[in-house]
Structures are given as C-alpha cells and as structure tokens.
CSV table of C-alpha atoms in Angstrom, one decimal:
chain,number,residue,atom,x,y,z
A,160,MET,CA,0.0,0.3,0.5
A,161,ARG,CA,1.1,3.3,-1.2
A,162,SER,CA,1.9,6.0,2.3
A,163,PHE,CA,1.3,9.3,2.1
A,164,PRO,CA,3.3,11.8,4.0
A,165,ARG,CA,1.0,13.0,7.3
A,166,GLU,CA,1.4,16.8,6.9
A,167,ALA,CA,0.1,16.1,3.4
A,168,VAL,CA,-2.7,14.3,4.4
A,169,ASP,CA,-3.1,16.8,7.5
A,170,ALA,CA,-2.8,19.5,5.4
A,171,SER,CA,-6.3,17.8,3.0
A,172,LYS,CA,-8.2,17.5,6.3
A,173,ARG,CA,-7.8,21.2,7.0
A,174,ALA,CA,-8.2,22.4,3.9
A,175,VAL,CA,-11.9,20.8,3.7
A,176,ARG,CA,-14.4,21.3,6.3
A,177,LEU,CA,-16.0,18.0,7.0
A,178,SER,CA,-19.7,19.0,7.1
A,179,ASP,CA,-19.1,20.3,3.5
A,180,LEU,CA,-17.8,16.8,2.6
A,181,ALA,CA,-21.2,15.2,4.2
A,182,ALA,CA,-22.9,18.0,2.5
A,183,ARG,CA,-22.5,15.9,-1.2
A,184,TYR,CA,-24.5,13.1,0.5
A,185,THR,CA,-27.0,14.5,2.9
A,186,ASP,CA,-28.7,17.7,4.0
A,187,LEU,CA,-27.1,19.2,7.6
A,188,ARG,CA,-28.9,21.3,10.2
A,189,PRO,CA,-27.4,23.0,13.2
A,190,ALA,CA,-27.6,20.8,15.9
A,191,GLY,CA,-26.6,22.8,18.8
A,192,GLY,CA,-23.2,23.1,20.5
A,193,GLY,CA,-21.3,23.7,16.8
A,194,ALA,CA,-22.5,21.0,15.4
A,195,LEU,CA,-24.1,20.4,12.7
A,196,LEU,CA,-27.3,17.2,12.5
A,197,GLY,CA,-28.6,15.1,9.4
A,198,LEU,CA,-29.4,11.5,7.9
A,199,CYS,CA,-27.1,9.1,7.7
A,200,PRO,CA,-25.4,8.9,4.3
A,201,LEU,CA,-24.4,5.0,5.4
A,202,HIS,CA,-27.3,3.7,6.1
A,203,GLU,CA,-31.4,3.6,5.6
A,204,GLU,CA,-33.2,5.7,7.7
A,205,ARG,CA,-35.8,8.2,8.6
A,206,THR,CA,-34.9,10.0,11.8
A,207,PRO,CA,-31.4,12.2,11.5
A,208,SER,CA,-28.6,10.6,13.6
A,209,PHE,CA,-25.8,11.8,11.8
A,210,ARG,CA,-23.4,14.3,13.5
A,211,VAL,CA,-20.3,16.0,12.4
A,212,ASP,CA,-18.2,18.3,14.6
A,213,ASP,CA,-15.9,20.3,11.9
A,214,GLU,CA,-14.0,21.9,15.4
A,215,ARG,CA,-12.8,18.4,15.8
A,216,GLY,CA,-13.3,16.9,12.4
A,217,GLN,CA,-15.2,14.1,13.4
A,218,PHE,CA,-18.6,12.5,12.6
A,219,LYS,CA,-20.8,9.7,14.4
A,220,CYS,CA,-24.1,8.1,13.8
A,221,PHE,CA,-25.8,6.9,16.8
A,222,GLY,CA,-28.3,5.2,14.6
A,223,CYS,CA,-25.1,2.8,12.8
A,224,GLY,CA,-22.8,3.7,15.3
A,225,LYS,CA,-20.0,4.2,12.0
A,226,ALA,CA,-17.6,7.3,13.0
A,227,GLY,CA,-14.4,8.7,12.3
A,228,ASP,CA,-13.2,11.7,10.1
A,229,HIS,CA,-12.6,12.8,6.6
A,230,LEU,CA,-11.0,9.8,5.0
A,231,ASP,CA,-13.7,7.2,7.1
A,232,LEU,CA,-16.7,8.7,5.4
A,233,LEU,CA,-14.7,9.0,2.2
A,234,GLN,CA,-13.9,5.3,2.5
A,235,GLU,CA,-17.2,3.9,3.8
A,236,ARG,CA,-19.4,5.9,1.6
A,237,GLU,CA,-17.5,5.6,-1.9
A,238,ARG,CA,-16.2,2.3,-1.0
A,239,LEU,CA,-12.4,3.4,-1.7
A,240,SER,CA,-9.4,1.9,-0.3
A,241,PHE,CA,-7.3,4.2,2.3
A,242,PRO,CA,-5.0,5.3,-0.7
A,243,GLU,CA,-8.4,6.4,-3.1
A,244,ALA,CA,-9.5,8.1,-0.3
A,245,VAL,CA,-6.5,10.2,0.6
A,246,ARG,CA,-5.7,11.3,-3.1
A,247,GLU,CA,-9.6,12.1,-3.2
A,248,LEU,CA,-9.6,14.5,0.0
A,249,ALA,CA,-6.8,15.9,-1.4
A,250,ARG,CA,-8.2,16.6,-4.7
A,251,VAL,CA,-11.2,18.3,-3.1
A,252,GLY,CA,-8.7,20.4,-0.9
A,253,GLY,CA,-6.3,21.6,-3.7
A,254,VAL,CA,-3.4,20.1,-2.3
A,255,ASP,CA,-0.8,18.2,-3.6
A,256,LEU,CA,0.8,14.6,-2.7
A,257,PRO,CA,4.5,15.2,-3.3
A,258,HIS,CA,5.0,11.3,-3.2
A,259,ASP,CA,2.4,10.4,-5.2
A,260,ASP,CA,3.5,8.7,-8.2
A,261,GLY,CA,0.6,9.9,-10.4
A,262,GLY,CA,-2.0,7.2,-10.0
A,263,PRO,CA,-5.5,7.4,-10.2
A,264,GLY,CA,-5.6,10.8,-8.3
A,265,VAL,CA,-4.3,14.1,-7.1
A,266,VAL,CA,-0.7,15.1,-9.5
A,267,ALA,CA,1.0,17.8,-10.1
A,268,PRO,CA,-0.9,21.2,-11.8
A,269,ASP,CA,1.8,20.5,-14.6
A,270,GLY,CA,3.5,17.9,-14.0
A,271,PRO,CA,3.8,14.8,-16.7
A,272,ALA,CA,1.0,12.9,-15.2
A,273,GLU,CA,-0.9,16.3,-15.1
A,274,ARG,CA,-0.3,16.6,-18.6
A,275,ARG,CA,-1.5,12.8,-19.5
A,276,ARG,CA,-4.6,13.1,-17.9
A,277,ARG,CA,-5.4,16.1,-20.0
A,278,ALA,CA,-4.6,14.6,-22.9
A,279,LEU,CA,-6.8,11.7,-22.2
A,280,ALA,CA,-9.5,13.6,-21.0
A,281,PHE,CA,-8.9,15.4,-24.8
A,282,ALA,CA,-9.1,12.6,-26.4
A,283,GLY,CA,-12.1,11.2,-24.8
A,284,ARG,CA,-13.7,14.1,-26.3
A,285,PHE,CA,-12.3,14.2,-29.5
A,286,TYR,CA,-13.5,10.7,-30.2
A,287,HIS,CA,-16.6,10.6,-29.3
A,288,GLY,CA,-17.5,13.9,-31.5
A,289,GLN,CA,-15.9,11.7,-34.3
A,290,LEU,CA,-18.5,9.1,-33.5
A,291,ALA,CA,-21.6,11.0,-32.8
A,292,GLN,CA,-21.0,13.9,-35.3
A,293,SER,CA,-18.6,13.6,-37.8
A,294,GLN,CA,-19.0,11.7,-41.7
A,295,ALA,CA,-16.0,9.9,-40.9
A,296,GLY,CA,-17.8,8.5,-37.7
A,297,ALA,CA,-20.6,7.1,-40.4
A,298,PRO,CA,-19.4,3.9,-40.6
A,299,ALA,CA,-19.1,3.3,-37.7
A,300,ARG,CA,-22.9,4.7,-36.0
A,301,VAL,CA,-24.2,2.6,-38.4
A,302,TYR,CA,-22.2,-0.8,-37.1
A,303,LEU,CA,-23.3,0.5,-33.8
A,304,ARG,CA,-26.8,0.9,-34.7
A,305,ARG,CA,-27.0,-2.6,-36.1
A,306,ARG,CA,-25.7,-3.9,-32.7
A,307,GLY,CA,-28.6,-2.2,-31.0
A,308,PHE,CA,-26.7,0.2,-29.8
A,309,ALA,CA,-28.7,3.8,-29.1
A,310,PRO,CA,-27.2,7.2,-28.6
A,311,PRO,CA,-28.0,7.4,-25.0
A,312,VAL,CA,-25.7,4.6,-23.8
A,313,LEU,CA,-22.9,5.3,-26.3
A,314,ARG,CA,-22.8,9.2,-24.6
A,315,ARG,CA,-23.1,7.8,-20.9
A,316,PHE,CA,-19.6,5.5,-21.8
A,317,GLY,CA,-18.1,8.1,-23.9
A,318,VAL,CA,-18.0,5.3,-26.6
A,319,GLY,CA,-15.8,7.2,-29.8
A,320,TYR,CA,-14.8,6.6,-32.9
A,321,ALA,CA,-10.8,7.7,-33.9
A,322,PRO,CA,-10.3,9.0,-37.5
A,323,ARG,CA,-7.9,7.7,-40.1
A,324,GLN,CA,-5.3,9.7,-41.6
A,325,GLY,CA,-7.2,12.7,-43.6
A,326,GLU,CA,-10.8,11.5,-42.6
A,327,ALA,CA,-11.2,14.4,-39.8
A,328,ARG,CA,-11.9,17.7,-40.8
A,329,ALA,CA,-9.0,19.1,-38.6
A,330,ALA,CA,-6.7,17.2,-39.8
A,331,ARG,CA,-7.3,18.8,-43.9
A,332,LEU,CA,-7.1,22.9,-42.1
A,333,ALA,CA,-3.6,22.4,-39.7
A,334,ALA,CA,-0.3,21.0,-40.5
A,335,SER,CA,-0.1,18.2,-37.8
A,336,PRO,CA,0.7,15.0,-37.7
A,337,THR,CA,-2.5,12.9,-37.2
A,338,PRO,CA,-6.1,13.9,-37.0
A,339,LEU,CA,-6.1,13.7,-33.3
A,340,ALA,CA,-2.9,15.8,-33.1
A,341,ALA,CA,-4.5,18.3,-35.4
A,342,ALA,CA,-7.9,18.5,-33.3
A,343,ALA,CA,-5.4,18.6,-29.8
A,344,ALA,CA,-2.9,21.7,-31.1
A,345,LEU,CA,-6.1,23.9,-31.6
A,346,GLU,CA,-6.8,23.2,-28.2
A,347,GLY,CA,-3.5,24.0,-26.6
A,348,VAL,CA,-2.8,20.1,-26.4
A,349,ALA,CA,1.2,19.2,-27.4
A,350,LEU,CA,1.6,16.7,-29.6
A,351,GLU,CA,4.5,15.3,-26.6
A,352,ASP,CA,1.8,14.8,-24.1
A,353,LEU,CA,-0.7,12.6,-26.5
A,354,VAL,CA,2.6,10.3,-27.1
A,355,ALA,CA,3.0,10.6,-23.8
A,356,ALA,CA,0.0,9.0,-22.8
A,357,GLY,CA,-0.1,6.2,-25.4
A,358,LEU,CA,-2.5,7.9,-28.0
A,359,VAL,CA,-0.2,9.0,-30.8
A,360,ARG,CA,3.2,7.4,-31.5
A,361,GLU,CA,6.4,7.9,-34.1
A,362,SER,CA,6.6,5.7,-36.8
A,363,ARG,CA,9.6,3.4,-37.8
A,364,ARG,CA,8.7,3.2,-41.0
A,365,ALA,CA,11.1,5.2,-43.9
A,366,GLY,CA,10.5,9.0,-43.5
A,367,GLY,CA,9.6,8.9,-39.9
A,368,GLY,CA,6.5,10.8,-38.6
A,369,TYR,CA,3.5,9.6,-36.1
A,370,TYR,CA,0.5,7.7,-36.2
A,371,GLU,CA,-2.3,7.4,-33.8
A,372,VAL,CA,-2.7,4.0,-32.3
A,373,PHE,CA,-6.6,3.7,-32.1
A,374,ARG,CA,-7.0,4.9,-36.2
A,375,GLY,CA,-9.9,3.6,-37.7
A,376,ARG,CA,-11.3,1.9,-34.4
A,377,ILE,CA,-14.3,2.7,-32.4
A,378,VAL,CA,-12.9,3.4,-29.1
A,379,PHE,CA,-14.3,2.7,-25.5
A,380,PRO,CA,-12.8,4.3,-22.8
A,381,VAL,CA,-11.9,3.3,-19.6
A,382,LEU,CA,-12.4,5.7,-17.0
A,383,ASP,CA,-11.2,6.3,-13.5
A,384,PRO,CA,-14.2,4.9,-11.3
A,385,VAL,CA,-14.6,7.3,-8.6
A,386,ARG,CA,-14.0,10.5,-10.3
A,387,GLY,CA,-14.5,9.9,-13.8
A,388,HIS,CA,-11.0,10.3,-15.5
A,389,VAL,CA,-9.6,8.6,-18.4
A,390,LEU,CA,-7.2,6.2,-17.6
A,391,GLY,CA,-7.0,4.6,-20.9
A,392,PHE,CA,-8.8,3.2,-24.0
A,393,ALA,CA,-9.5,0.3,-25.9
A,394,GLY,CA,-10.3,0.1,-29.5
A,395,ARG,CA,-12.1,-1.8,-31.9
A,396,ARG,CA,-11.3,-2.4,-34.9
A,397,LEU,CA,-13.2,-1.1,-38.2
A,398,ASP,CA,-12.5,-1.5,-41.7
A,399,ARG,CA,-13.7,0.7,-44.0
A,400,ALA,CA,-16.7,-0.5,-45.6
A,401,GLY,CA,-18.1,-0.2,-42.1
A,402,SER,CA,-17.5,-4.0,-40.9
A,403,ALA,CA,-15.5,-5.6,-37.3
A,404,GLN,CA,-14.3,-8.3,-39.8
A,405,ASP,CA,-11.3,-7.0,-40.8
A,406,ASP,CA,-8.7,-9.7,-39.6
A,407,ARG,CA,-5.2,-8.0,-41.2
A,408,CYS,CA,-4.6,-6.5,-37.9
A,409,PRO,CA,-5.6,-7.4,-33.8
A,410,LYS,CA,-9.9,-7.2,-32.7
A,411,TYR,CA,-8.6,-5.1,-29.7
A,412,VAL,CA,-5.6,-2.6,-29.5
A,413,ASN,CA,-5.3,-1.4,-25.5
A,414,THR,CA,-3.7,1.8,-24.6
A,415,SER,CA,0.0,0.8,-22.9
A,416,GLU,CA,0.9,0.1,-19.9
A,417,GLU,CA,4.1,2.0,-20.2
A,418,CYS,CA,1.8,4.9,-20.6
A,419,GLY,CA,0.6,4.4,-17.0
A,420,TYR,CA,-2.7,2.1,-17.7
A,421,ASP,CA,-3.0,-0.6,-15.8
A,422,LYS,CA,-5.4,-2.8,-16.9
A,423,ARG,CA,-5.1,-5.5,-14.1
A,424,GLU,CA,-6.9,-2.9,-12.0
A,425,ALA,CA,-8.8,-1.0,-14.5
A,426,LEU,CA,-12.7,-2.4,-15.1
A,427,PHE,CA,-14.8,-0.9,-17.9
A,428,GLY,CA,-17.9,0.2,-16.4
A,429,LEU,CA,-16.9,0.5,-13.2
A,430,HIS,CA,-17.5,4.5,-13.3
A,431,GLN,CA,-20.9,3.7,-14.4
A,432,ALA,CA,-22.1,0.7,-11.9
A,433,ARG,CA,-20.7,1.8,-8.5
A,434,ARG,CA,-23.6,3.3,-7.5
A,435,SER,CA,-25.9,0.1,-8.6
A,436,ALA,CA,-23.6,-2.6,-7.7
A,437,PHE,CA,-23.2,-0.8,-3.9
A,438,GLY,CA,-26.9,-0.6,-3.8
A,439,SER,CA,-27.7,-4.0,-5.1
A,440,GLY,CA,-24.4,-5.5,-3.2
A,441,GLN,CA,-23.8,-7.3,-6.6
A,442,ALA,CA,-21.8,-7.0,-9.9
A,443,VAL,CA,-22.6,-8.6,-13.1
A,444,LEU,CA,-19.3,-9.6,-14.6
A,445,VAL,CA,-18.6,-10.0,-18.4
A,446,GLU,CA,-16.3,-10.5,-20.9
A,447,GLY,CA,-16.8,-7.8,-23.5
A,448,TYR,CA,-16.7,-4.0,-23.9
A,449,ALA,CA,-20.1,-4.7,-26.3
A,450,ASP,CA,-21.3,-7.0,-23.5
A,451,VAL,CA,-21.8,-3.9,-20.8
A,452,LEU,CA,-23.2,-1.6,-22.9
A,453,ALA,CA,-25.9,-4.5,-24.2
A,454,LEU,CA,-27.0,-4.8,-20.3
A,455,HIS,CA,-26.7,-1.0,-19.2
A,456,GLN,CA,-29.0,-0.1,-21.7
A,457,ALA,CA,-30.9,-3.2,-21.0
A,458,GLY,CA,-31.1,-2.1,-17.4
A,459,VAL,CA,-28.4,-4.2,-15.6
A,460,THR,CA,-26.6,-1.3,-14.7
A,461,SER,CA,-24.1,-2.9,-12.2
A,462,ALA,CA,-22.1,-4.9,-15.4
A,463,VAL,CA,-18.5,-4.2,-15.6
A,464,ALA,CA,-16.3,-5.9,-18.2
A,465,ALA,CA,-12.2,-7.2,-17.1
A,466,GLY,CA,-11.6,-5.9,-20.6
A,467,GLY,CA,-8.2,-7.1,-22.1
A,468,THR,CA,-7.0,-9.9,-19.2
A,469,ALA,CA,-8.6,-12.0,-17.1
A,470,PHE,CA,-10.2,-11.4,-14.4
A,471,THR,CA,-7.7,-10.0,-11.8
A,472,ALA,CA,-7.5,-10.3,-7.9
A,473,GLU,CA,-7.1,-6.4,-8.5
A,474,GLN,CA,-10.5,-6.2,-10.3
A,475,ALA,CA,-12.0,-8.9,-7.9
A,476,ALA,CA,-11.0,-6.3,-5.2
A,477,ALA,CA,-12.4,-3.3,-6.4
A,478,LEU,CA,-15.7,-5.6,-6.5
A,479,ARG,CA,-15.7,-6.5,-3.1
A,480,ARG,CA,-15.4,-2.9,-2.3
A,481,LEU,CA,-18.9,-2.6,-3.2
A,482,GLY,CA,-20.5,-5.6,-2.5
A,483,GLU,CA,-20.3,-9.3,-1.2
A,484,ARG,CA,-21.3,-11.0,-4.8
A,485,VAL,CA,-20.9,-11.1,-7.8
A,486,LEU,CA,-22.6,-12.9,-11.1
A,487,VAL,CA,-20.5,-13.7,-13.9
A,488,VAL,CA,-22.1,-13.7,-16.9
A,489,TYR,CA,-19.5,-14.8,-20.0
A,490,ASP,CA,-19.8,-16.1,-23.5
A,491,ALA,CA,-21.6,-19.6,-23.8
A,492,ASP,CA,-18.1,-21.0,-25.5
A,493,ALA,CA,-14.9,-23.1,-24.8
A,494,GLY,CA,-13.2,-19.6,-24.5
A,495,GLY,CA,-16.2,-18.3,-22.0
A,496,LEU,CA,-16.8,-21.4,-20.3
A,497,ALA,CA,-12.7,-21.4,-19.3
A,498,GLY,CA,-12.7,-18.3,-18.5
A,499,ALA,CA,-15.7,-18.5,-15.9
A,500,VAL,CA,-14.0,-20.9,-14.2
A,501,ASP,CA,-10.9,-18.8,-13.6
A,502,ALA,CA,-13.3,-16.0,-13.0
A,503,VAL,CA,-15.2,-18.1,-9.8
A,504,ARG,CA,-11.4,-18.6,-8.9
A,505,THR,CA,-10.2,-14.8,-8.6
A,506,ALA,CA,-13.6,-14.1,-7.2
A,507,LEU,CA,-13.8,-16.7,-4.4
A,508,ALA,CA,-10.7,-15.7,-3.5
A,509,ALA,CA,-10.8,-12.3,-3.0
A,510,GLY,CA,-13.3,-13.1,-0.4
A,511,LEU,CA,-16.8,-12.5,-2.9
A,512,ARG,CA,-20.5,-14.9,-3.6
A,513,ALA,CA,-20.0,-16.0,-7.1
A,514,ARG,CA,-22.7,-17.4,-9.1
A,515,VAL,CA,-22.2,-17.7,-12.7
A,516,ALA,CA,-25.1,-17.4,-15.5
A,517,THR,CA,-25.4,-20.1,-18.2
A,518,LEU,CA,-26.0,-18.6,-21.7
A,519,PRO,CA,-27.6,-21.3,-24.4
A,520,GLU,CA,-24.6,-22.3,-26.6
A,521,GLY,CA,-23.2,-19.5,-28.9
A,522,GLU,CA,-24.6,-16.7,-27.1
A,523,ASP,CA,-22.6,-14.0,-25.4
A,524,PRO,CA,-24.6,-11.4,-23.5
A,525,ALA,CA,-25.4,-8.9,-25.7
A,526,SER,CA,-26.6,-11.5,-28.7
A,527,TYR,CA,-28.4,-13.6,-26.0
A,528,LEU,CA,-30.9,-9.5,-24.7
A,529,ALA,CA,-30.9,-9.6,-28.7
A,530,ALA,CA,-32.7,-12.3,-28.8
A,531,ALA,CA,-34.5,-12.1,-26.0
A,532,ALA,CA,-36.0,-8.9,-26.8
A,533,GLU,CA,-39.0,-9.5,-25.4
A,534,VAL,CA,-37.7,-10.1,-21.8
A,535,ALA,CA,-39.2,-7.5,-19.5
A,536,ASP,CA,-36.4,-7.5,-16.5
A,537,ALA,CA,-33.2,-8.4,-18.5
A,538,GLN,CA,-32.1,-8.9,-14.7
A,539,THR,CA,-34.3,-11.6,-13.5
A,540,ALA,CA,-33.6,-13.2,-17.1
A,541,LEU,CA,-29.6,-13.3,-15.9
A,542,GLU,CA,-30.6,-14.3,-12.4
A,543,ALA,CA,-33.0,-17.3,-13.3
A,544,ARG,CA,-29.7,-18.9,-15.9
A,545,ALA,CA,-27.6,-18.4,-12.3
A,546,THR,CA,-26.0,-21.5,-10.4
A,547,ASP,CA,-24.3,-21.5,-7.5
A,548,ALA,CA,-20.0,-21.4,-8.4
A,549,VAL,CA,-18.9,-24.7,-7.3
A,550,THR,CA,-22.1,-26.8,-8.8
A,551,TYR,CA,-20.5,-24.7,-12.0
A,552,VAL,CA,-17.2,-25.6,-12.2
A,553,TYR,CA,-18.3,-29.1,-11.7
A,554,GLU,CA,-20.2,-29.3,-14.7
A,555,ALA,CA,-18.5,-27.1,-17.1
A,556,VAL,CA,-15.5,-29.5,-16.8
A,557,ARG,CA,-17.8,-32.8,-16.8
A,558,ALA,CA,-19.4,-31.7,-19.9
A,559,GLY,CA,-19.5,-34.0,-22.3
A,560,ARG,CA,-16.9,-36.9,-20.6
A,561,GLU,CA,-19.1,-39.2,-18.7
A,562,THR,CA,-15.6,-41.1,-17.5
A,563,VAL,CA,-14.1,-41.2,-14.4
A,564,GLU,CA,-11.3,-39.4,-15.3
A,565,GLY,CA,-13.7,-36.6,-16.4
A,566,HIS,CA,-15.5,-36.7,-12.9
A,567,LEU,CA,-11.8,-36.4,-11.5
A,568,ASP,CA,-11.3,-34.1,-13.3
A,569,ALA,CA,-14.1,-31.8,-12.6
A,570,VAL,CA,-13.4,-32.4,-8.7
A,571,ARG,CA,-9.9,-31.1,-8.9
A,572,ALA,CA,-11.2,-28.0,-10.7
A,573,VAL,CA,-13.8,-27.2,-8.1
A,574,VAL,CA,-10.3,-27.5,-5.4
A,575,ARG,CA,-8.7,-25.5,-6.9
A,576,ALA,CA,-11.4,-23.0,-7.5
A,577,ILE,CA,-12.3,-22.8,-3.7
A,578,GLU,CA,-8.6,-23.7,-2.0
A,579,GLY,CA,-8.1,-20.1,-1.7
A,580,VAL,CA,-11.2,-19.2,0.4
A,581,VAL,CA,-10.6,-17.7,4.4
A,582,ASP,CA,-13.8,-17.2,5.7
A,583,PRO,CA,-14.3,-20.6,8.3
A,584,LEU,CA,-18.5,-20.8,7.2
A,585,THR,CA,-17.4,-20.1,3.8
A,586,ARG,CA,-14.8,-22.8,3.8
A,587,GLU,CA,-17.5,-24.9,5.2
A,588,ALA,CA,-20.3,-24.0,2.6
A,589,TYR,CA,-18.4,-24.6,0.0
A,590,LEU,CA,-16.8,-28.4,0.9
A,591,GLN,CA,-20.3,-29.7,1.9
A,592,ARG,CA,-21.6,-27.9,-1.2
A,593,THR,CA,-18.7,-30.0,-3.3
A,594,ALA,CA,-19.3,-33.4,-1.6
A,595,GLU,CA,-23.0,-32.5,-2.6
A,596,VAL,CA,-22.2,-31.9,-6.7
A,597,SER,CA,-19.2,-34.5,-6.5
A,598,GLY,CA,-20.8,-37.6,-5.0
A,599,MET,CA,-17.0,-37.4,-3.1
A,600,ARG,CA,-17.1,-37.5,1.0
A,601,PRO,CA,-17.0,-34.4,2.3
A,602,GLY,CA,-13.2,-35.9,4.4
A,603,ALA,CA,-11.7,-36.6,1.3
A,604,VAL,CA,-12.4,-32.7,-0.3
A,605,GLU,CA,-11.0,-31.5,2.9
A,606,ALA,CA,-8.1,-33.5,2.5
A,607,ALA,CA,-7.7,-32.1,-1.3
A,608,LEU,CA,-8.2,-28.3,-0.4
A,609,GLY,CA,-5.5,-29.1,3.2
A,610,TRP,CA,-8.1,-27.4,5.2
A,611,GLY,CA,-8.2,-29.9,7.9
A,612,ALA,CA,-6.8,-32.9,9.2
A,613,ALA,CA,-8.5,-35.6,7.7
A,614,ALA,CA,-7.3,-38.8,7.3
A,615,GLU,CA,-8.0,-40.1,4.0
A,616,PRO,CA,-5.9,-40.3,1.2
A,617,ALA,CA,-5.7,-36.5,-0.2
A,618,LEU,CA,-7.5,-36.2,-3.8
A,619,VAL,CA,-4.2,-34.3,-5.8
A,620,PRO,CA,-5.0,-31.3,-7.5
A,621,ALA,CA,-3.6,-32.0,-11.1
A,622,PRO,CA,-3.8,-29.6,-14.3
A,623,VAL,CA,-7.4,-28.5,-15.3
A,624,PRO,CA,-8.1,-29.1,-19.2
A,625,ALA,CA,-9.7,-26.4,-20.7
A,626,PRO,CA,-13.6,-26.9,-20.2
A,627,VAL,CA,-16.0,-28.4,-22.8
A,628,PRO,CA,-19.1,-26.5,-24.5
A,629,ALA,CA,-22.2,-29.0,-23.9
C-alpha cells in the first residue's frame, strides 16, 4: 500500500471542512454546540442521527454506530481504499501529494501525469465527437446501430471513433501529423503529451512521422471509478466498409501499460456501475465492452468487464469494496467457459460470493439480450440462468466427459476454484456443496483442500483441462 506524508494528509483535512464533504451526501442542520445533524449517508434512516463536528473533524452516526474523520467517510460512502480516499480528499482540498506517483488521483498541476490526464480527457471528447457528429464516424455509427446500441448508452460510456489520416476535418485544416494531434493543437494540447498518453506514436518506417494508435477503431474509454477521469482506451477494429471483421490487424488495441495504464486494476464500466453495484451488493461481470453496453442499455446497470485481460485479483478487490456478490456472465463458448471458471476462482479468493449465469450455446450477453428482446426484466432473466460456483465449475469441466477421469478432473477443478477461500463458514459451505455435487466424501474433499487434518488420502490436484462446451 502506498504511503503518504502525514503533513500532506493533515493539510488535506484542514483544507476541507468535514461538513462540506458530508454535504455531498446529506443535508445538515445546526444541532447545537457547533455540531450539525442530518440523515446518515451510510445507512437508510428516517430520523436524523448523523452528527458532524467540524471543530474536531469527526462524525458519528448514533443509528448505525459508524464514526470517524474525512477519510473514514470517503472510504465508507464511496467504497474507496485508503490511498484512493487520501487522493480524493487532496483533490477536493487542492493539496498536492508530493510522494504520490500520479496514480488515479492528485498530481502536480503542471506535472507529466496531469498533462497526460488532460491529453486523455481531450482524446475522449474528440473521439466521441467524431462518432456522434462527423462524416468519418458514419460507418462506426452504422455498425453500432446494427448492434442495437442507442445514442444514450453511447453517450453515457463516451464511446467514440478514431478517424484515419485525412478523414477528420481538423487534420485537413492544420499542418499536423494526425487527426487527433491536429485537433489537440487547436486546444493547446501538445503532441508530446499525446505520445506520453499512449495515443500517438512515432513511426519506425522510412520517412518517420507519427501515427495514431487507435486510428480506424471504435474507441471505449476506461474511466477512473470515482472521479470519471479517462485512464486509457480500448479500440475495436473497424474496416473501411463499416465491418468489424477485418482480420489483418488485432481485434482490440489497448492503451499501453508503459503510459501509466494498469489494465490489471481497470474495469470497464465500473465508474458507471458503482452506485448500482453498491446499492444491490452485487456486480455483474462480463467479458466484453459491448456486453457492458448491452446490459446497461437493458437495465442491468451493475455490469462491468475485465476488458483486455483475465479477471484479476486487483479487479476482484475493487468489486469487493462495492458488495459481497458477483454474477459472472461470460460467452457460451469454450473460451468463455474456461474464463468463467478462472473468474470464479479469483472472485472466491477475494472474498466474493460468486455465481455464474449459463447462456444458451454460442450466445454472449449482448446477443442473448438481443434475441430475448421480449424479456421485460433483463436482470431477472440472467438470475434465472444462474447457478452456484461449485455446481458451475463441476458441470463445465465434466460436460461431455462421462468417465471416471472426467469426474476427477471436474472435482479437481472445483478444489482449485475454492482453495483460496479464507472465511471458515464459507469454507464449510463450499466443502459441503462440493461433496453434494460430486458425490465425494467430505473428508476426501477436505483432505484435497488441505483445510483439515482428515486421515483420508488426499485427492491430489492436477492440471485442469479447458472446459468443453455442452
């Protein structure tokens, strides 16, 4: 965990009155003795019991019992980690954190990280404008409309289009190497900042010059979950005829991690899904960017995607701060089945309670919802297809393999999936469920897990083959 100088943290607290911070979430009224009183923003109540004392810099709710200072309030209300809360408080108070390295938070006003943030923010606006209004973006608009995405969901997620050289009007009017750089120059954003942000690269071809990383692609911005700053982009290929089937280049291109973007921590859609996931205590995890758009458009507003990477421990920790449950909805193909098994293992190790919604063969969340347009409640439809983690892993690995070896591989897959669970009660529940689903004795499963001192021979875990679609 990154540390911050105590004097900088204290300066941030002095720069922001606690009552002003609390006023983001609740109305406060004078309560005598210099204190303020309001409805608690940390739990549901009808009678005000949330007391704020600016002089002491402390709050206390006499209803739920929670108390603390500025950072405690931010961590509880916004579901932030301690470093994220420090950065947010420093941002609000205008205080620089001298030893922060420019992670998603406060940076020096004219430092490299801030210039990179401004470049990414400008690129997000430029790309979205190209998609929404430009002639160059027309094929991308046609493709997205054919996929069933309406303008409101595209605006909410800032989806854009990166034009090729010569497609954008700004590039024809300014002596600049790329359409983005031409438009950026008119707004005072330097070419070197676009390069530092991973948006433009210097060409290695003879003659030199520059090229745009996302040229000719539909662009999905990945946002900071709290502040909504652009952290990076994912670009989906689109050929000149408006098709996404051009196999001459990678299907997706992501912002390089060399440019300060950590795809292991980023979740596409988390900024838009935070409040819904926190309110329901459950996030819906999908594979693709389009799947997130489809689910949000259908009313499943807690959907997020790992995007560009397998589901990581860092991403699982981010979801755990919002709630205890995750519903995994991956594609119903071999890759999706294997990915869902891995996602379950990662989620359980992070303390999440995981379930998996199994879609019809060959479907992904977007296509399933499009085919089931008559479904009145998409969330209910997905919940109806959900099964517990143990059952899913066992059946996914066992599918089509009605042999002893298939049975053992499936049990070993379950053992690998649940072995990272820490909570004793959760362990016991998964142990019993594994025994029920597999028909194995609980003692044998426990011995394989190494959770107890069972005398029975252990079921030694072995490499687990990829699940076979049913």
